[in-house]
Coordinates of C-alpha atoms in Angstrom, one line a residue:
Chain Z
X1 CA 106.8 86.9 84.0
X2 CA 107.6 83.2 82.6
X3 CA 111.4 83.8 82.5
X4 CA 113.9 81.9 83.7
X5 CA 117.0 83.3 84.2
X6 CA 120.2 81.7 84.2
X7 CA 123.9 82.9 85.3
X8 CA 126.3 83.1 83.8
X9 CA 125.4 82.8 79.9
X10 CA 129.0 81.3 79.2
X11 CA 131.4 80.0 81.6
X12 CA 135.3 79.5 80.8
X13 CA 136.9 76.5 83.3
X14 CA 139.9 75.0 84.1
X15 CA 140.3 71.5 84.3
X16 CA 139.9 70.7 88.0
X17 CA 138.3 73.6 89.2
X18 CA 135.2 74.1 90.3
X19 CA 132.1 75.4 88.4
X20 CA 128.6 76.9 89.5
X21 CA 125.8 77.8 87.5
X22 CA 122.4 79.8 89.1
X23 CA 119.2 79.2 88.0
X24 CA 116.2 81.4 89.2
X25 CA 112.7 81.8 88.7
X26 CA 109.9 84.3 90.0
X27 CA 106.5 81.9 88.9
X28 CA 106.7 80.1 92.3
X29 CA 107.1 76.6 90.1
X30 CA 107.7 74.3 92.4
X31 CA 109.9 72.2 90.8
X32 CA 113.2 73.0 89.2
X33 CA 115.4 70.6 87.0
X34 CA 119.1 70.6 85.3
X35 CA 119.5 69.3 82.2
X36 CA 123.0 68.5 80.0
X37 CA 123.1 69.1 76.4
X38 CA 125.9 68.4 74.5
X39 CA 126.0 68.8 70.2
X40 CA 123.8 66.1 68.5
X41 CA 122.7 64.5 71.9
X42 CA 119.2 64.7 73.6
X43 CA 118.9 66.4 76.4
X44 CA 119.8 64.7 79.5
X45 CA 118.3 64.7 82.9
X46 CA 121.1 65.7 85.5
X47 CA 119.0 66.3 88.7
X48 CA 115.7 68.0 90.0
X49 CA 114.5 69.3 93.1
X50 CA 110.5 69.2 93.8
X51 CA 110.0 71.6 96.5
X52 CA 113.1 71.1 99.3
X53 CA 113.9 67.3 98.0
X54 CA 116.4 66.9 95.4
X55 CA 116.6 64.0 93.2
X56 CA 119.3 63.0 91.4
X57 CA 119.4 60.7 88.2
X58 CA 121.8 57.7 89.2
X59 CA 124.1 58.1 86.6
X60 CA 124.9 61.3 87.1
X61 CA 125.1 61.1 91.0
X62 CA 128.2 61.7 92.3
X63 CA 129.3 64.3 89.6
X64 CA 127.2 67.2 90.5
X65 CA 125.7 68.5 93.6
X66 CA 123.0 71.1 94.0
X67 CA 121.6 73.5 96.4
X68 CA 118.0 75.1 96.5
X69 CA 118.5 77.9 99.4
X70 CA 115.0 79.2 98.7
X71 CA 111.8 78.8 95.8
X72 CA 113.4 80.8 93.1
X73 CA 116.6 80.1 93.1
X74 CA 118.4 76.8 92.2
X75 CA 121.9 76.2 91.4
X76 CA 124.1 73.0 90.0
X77 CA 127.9 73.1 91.5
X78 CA 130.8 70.6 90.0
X79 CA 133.6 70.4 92.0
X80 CA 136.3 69.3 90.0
X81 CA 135.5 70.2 86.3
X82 CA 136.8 67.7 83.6
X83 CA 136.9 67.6 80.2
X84 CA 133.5 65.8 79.7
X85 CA 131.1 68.3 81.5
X86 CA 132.1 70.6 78.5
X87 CA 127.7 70.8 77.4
X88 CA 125.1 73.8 77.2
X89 CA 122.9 73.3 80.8
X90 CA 119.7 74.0 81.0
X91 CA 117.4 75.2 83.9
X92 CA 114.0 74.7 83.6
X93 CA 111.0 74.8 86.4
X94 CA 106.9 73.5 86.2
X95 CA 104.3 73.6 88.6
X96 CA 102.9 70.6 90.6
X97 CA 105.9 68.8 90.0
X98 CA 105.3 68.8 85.9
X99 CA 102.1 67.2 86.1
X100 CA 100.6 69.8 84.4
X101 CA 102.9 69.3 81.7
X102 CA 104.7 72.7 80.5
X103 CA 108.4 72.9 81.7
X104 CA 109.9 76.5 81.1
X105 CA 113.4 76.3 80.1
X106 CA 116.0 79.3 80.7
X107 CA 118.7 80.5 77.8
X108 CA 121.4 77.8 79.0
X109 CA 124.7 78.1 80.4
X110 CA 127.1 77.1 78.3
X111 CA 130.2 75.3 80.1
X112 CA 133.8 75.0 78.1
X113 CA 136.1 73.1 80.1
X114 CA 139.8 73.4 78.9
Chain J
X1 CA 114.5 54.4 82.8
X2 CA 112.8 56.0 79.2
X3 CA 114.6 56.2 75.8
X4 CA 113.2 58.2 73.0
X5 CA 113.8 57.8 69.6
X6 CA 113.7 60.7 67.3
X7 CA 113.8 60.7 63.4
X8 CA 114.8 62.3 61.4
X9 CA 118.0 64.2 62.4
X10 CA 117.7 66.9 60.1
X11 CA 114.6 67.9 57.8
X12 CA 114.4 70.1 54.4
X13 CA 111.2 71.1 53.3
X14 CA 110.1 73.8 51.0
X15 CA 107.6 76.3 52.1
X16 CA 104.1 75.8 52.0
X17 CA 104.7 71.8 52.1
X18 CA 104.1 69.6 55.8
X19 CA 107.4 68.8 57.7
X20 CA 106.7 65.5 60.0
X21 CA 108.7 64.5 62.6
X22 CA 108.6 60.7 64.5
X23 CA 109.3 59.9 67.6
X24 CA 109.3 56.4 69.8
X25 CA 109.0 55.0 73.5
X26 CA 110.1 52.1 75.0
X27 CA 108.1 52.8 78.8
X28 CA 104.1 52.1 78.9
X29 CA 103.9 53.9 81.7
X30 CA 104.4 57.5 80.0
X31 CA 101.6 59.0 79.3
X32 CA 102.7 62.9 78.3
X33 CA 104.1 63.6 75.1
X34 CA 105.0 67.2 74.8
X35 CA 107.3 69.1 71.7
X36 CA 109.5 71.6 71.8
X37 CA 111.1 74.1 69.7
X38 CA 114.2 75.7 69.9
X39 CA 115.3 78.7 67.7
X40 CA 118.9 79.4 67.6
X41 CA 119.8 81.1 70.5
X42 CA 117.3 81.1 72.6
X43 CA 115.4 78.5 75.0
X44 CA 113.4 75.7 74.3
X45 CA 109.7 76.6 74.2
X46 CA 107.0 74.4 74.1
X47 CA 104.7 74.7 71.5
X48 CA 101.9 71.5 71.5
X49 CA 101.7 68.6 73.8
X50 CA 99.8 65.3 74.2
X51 CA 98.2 63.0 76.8
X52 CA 97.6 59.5 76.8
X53 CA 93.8 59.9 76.5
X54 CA 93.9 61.2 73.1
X55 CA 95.2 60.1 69.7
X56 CA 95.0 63.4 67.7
X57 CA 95.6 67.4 68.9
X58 CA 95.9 70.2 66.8
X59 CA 97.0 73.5 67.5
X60 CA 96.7 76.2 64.0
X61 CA 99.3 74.4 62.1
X62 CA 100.9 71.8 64.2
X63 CA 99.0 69.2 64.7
X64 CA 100.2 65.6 66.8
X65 CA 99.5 62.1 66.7
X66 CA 99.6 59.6 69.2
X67 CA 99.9 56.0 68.7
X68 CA 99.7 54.4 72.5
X69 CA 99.9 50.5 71.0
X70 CA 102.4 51.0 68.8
X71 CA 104.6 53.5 71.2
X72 CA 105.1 56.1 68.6
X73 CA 104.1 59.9 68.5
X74 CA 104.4 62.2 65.6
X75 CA 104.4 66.3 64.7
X76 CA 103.2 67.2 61.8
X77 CA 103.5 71.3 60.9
X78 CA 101.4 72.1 57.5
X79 CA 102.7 74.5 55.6
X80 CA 105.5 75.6 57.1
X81 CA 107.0 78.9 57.1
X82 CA 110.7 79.8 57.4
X83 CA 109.9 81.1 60.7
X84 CA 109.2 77.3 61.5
X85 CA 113.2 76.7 60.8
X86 CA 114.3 75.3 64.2
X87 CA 115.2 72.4 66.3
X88 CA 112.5 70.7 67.6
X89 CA 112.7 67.9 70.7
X90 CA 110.3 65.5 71.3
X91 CA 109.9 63.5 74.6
X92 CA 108.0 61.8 77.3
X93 CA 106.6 61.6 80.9
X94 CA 104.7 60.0 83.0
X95 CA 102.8 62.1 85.7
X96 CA 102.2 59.7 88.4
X97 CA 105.2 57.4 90.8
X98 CA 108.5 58.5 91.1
X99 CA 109.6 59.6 88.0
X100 CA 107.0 61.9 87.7
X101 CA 108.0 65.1 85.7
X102 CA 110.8 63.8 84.2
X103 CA 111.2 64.5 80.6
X104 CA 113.4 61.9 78.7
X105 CA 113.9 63.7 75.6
X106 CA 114.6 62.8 71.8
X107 CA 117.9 64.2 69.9
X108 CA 115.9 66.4 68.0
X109 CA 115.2 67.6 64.8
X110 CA 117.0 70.5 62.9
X111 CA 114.0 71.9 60.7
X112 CA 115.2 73.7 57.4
X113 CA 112.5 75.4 55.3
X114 CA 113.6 76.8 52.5
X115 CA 112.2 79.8 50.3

């Protein structure tokens, strides 16, 4: 099974509150990443964790945390949700750190913030 | 950190004919070049990728270029198929150092083949 499964599909928030989305995978990959996609932008790198370490892109630092309670799960948590974190987020996970090149991407979560 | 460019934003072709699809670099230091496609609705798969170590791969119809000097990397799909209508993202790695892994990504493409 190379799915990656991601919760919930679509997700309704209120300015200010707080949003989180679950990623999981059963391919053992050992690496798991969140991306941002918003209309007519590339992808964008939010965070990844490579095992237990998580490493988060600078710019995007102190506006999303993440947790990786075990190997196949991995989730992506905003605590105050504004306007601008309105995207599609992706999940995706690869082996030996994506050194081997294929990233498997889950279905998104898209994220409306009103 | 890497920026890739991606050209065009949207491409019509009619069936049967190539579609090509350019993308640039700015970091040296990337050296994996993989495409993906992404049909409405579902999640980006990818279909054909590329190491530093070659200039040319081709997989049935899709075949890409790398140009390493020039920091530019191409798909090409001949004779496309309206099952080929998608979005397609390019981007760009590097698997060694810190940022290994990380895919810096193009805008994409929106691929139209018409009947």
């Amino acid at each position: 099974d190379t799915t990656v499964k991601q919760n919930p599909r679509y997700k309704l928030a209120r300015v200010g509150k707080p949003v989180n989305l679950i990623c999981s995978q059963t391919m053992n990959h050992d690496t798991m990443y969140w991306y941002q996609k918003k209309p007519n932008q590339a992808p964008k790198l939010l965070l990844f964790y490579y095992d237990k370490i998580l490493n988060r892109e600078a710019d995007t630092f102190e506006k999303f945390q993440s947790s990786r309670p075990n190997n196949s799960f991995c989730s992506l948590y905003i605590g105050s949700a504004g306007l601008e974190y309105s995207a599609m987020y992706l999940c995706a996970s690869s082996r030996d750190r994506g050194r081997t090149g294929q990233l498997y991407f889950g279905e998104g979560s898209k994220l409306t913030v009103l | 950190g890497e920026q890739v460019e991606q050209l065009p934003s949207i491409l019509r072709v009619q069936e049967g004919s190539s579609a090509s699809i350019n993308c640039s670099y700015e970091d040296s230091a990337s050296n994996y070049f993989p495409w993906y496609k992404q049909e409405p609705g579902e999640n980006p798969k990818l279909i054909i990728d590329i190491r530093s170590n070659m200039e040319r791969k081709q997989i049935q119809e899709l075949i890409v270029l790398l140009d390493k000097k020039a920091k530019r990397f191409s798909l090409h799909i001949t004779d496309t198929q309206p099952g080929d209508s998608a979005m397609y993202f390019c981007a760009a790695s590097e698997d060694t150092g810190a940022n290994t892994g990380k895919l810096t990504f193009g805008h994409g493409t929106i691929l139209r083949v018409h009947p």
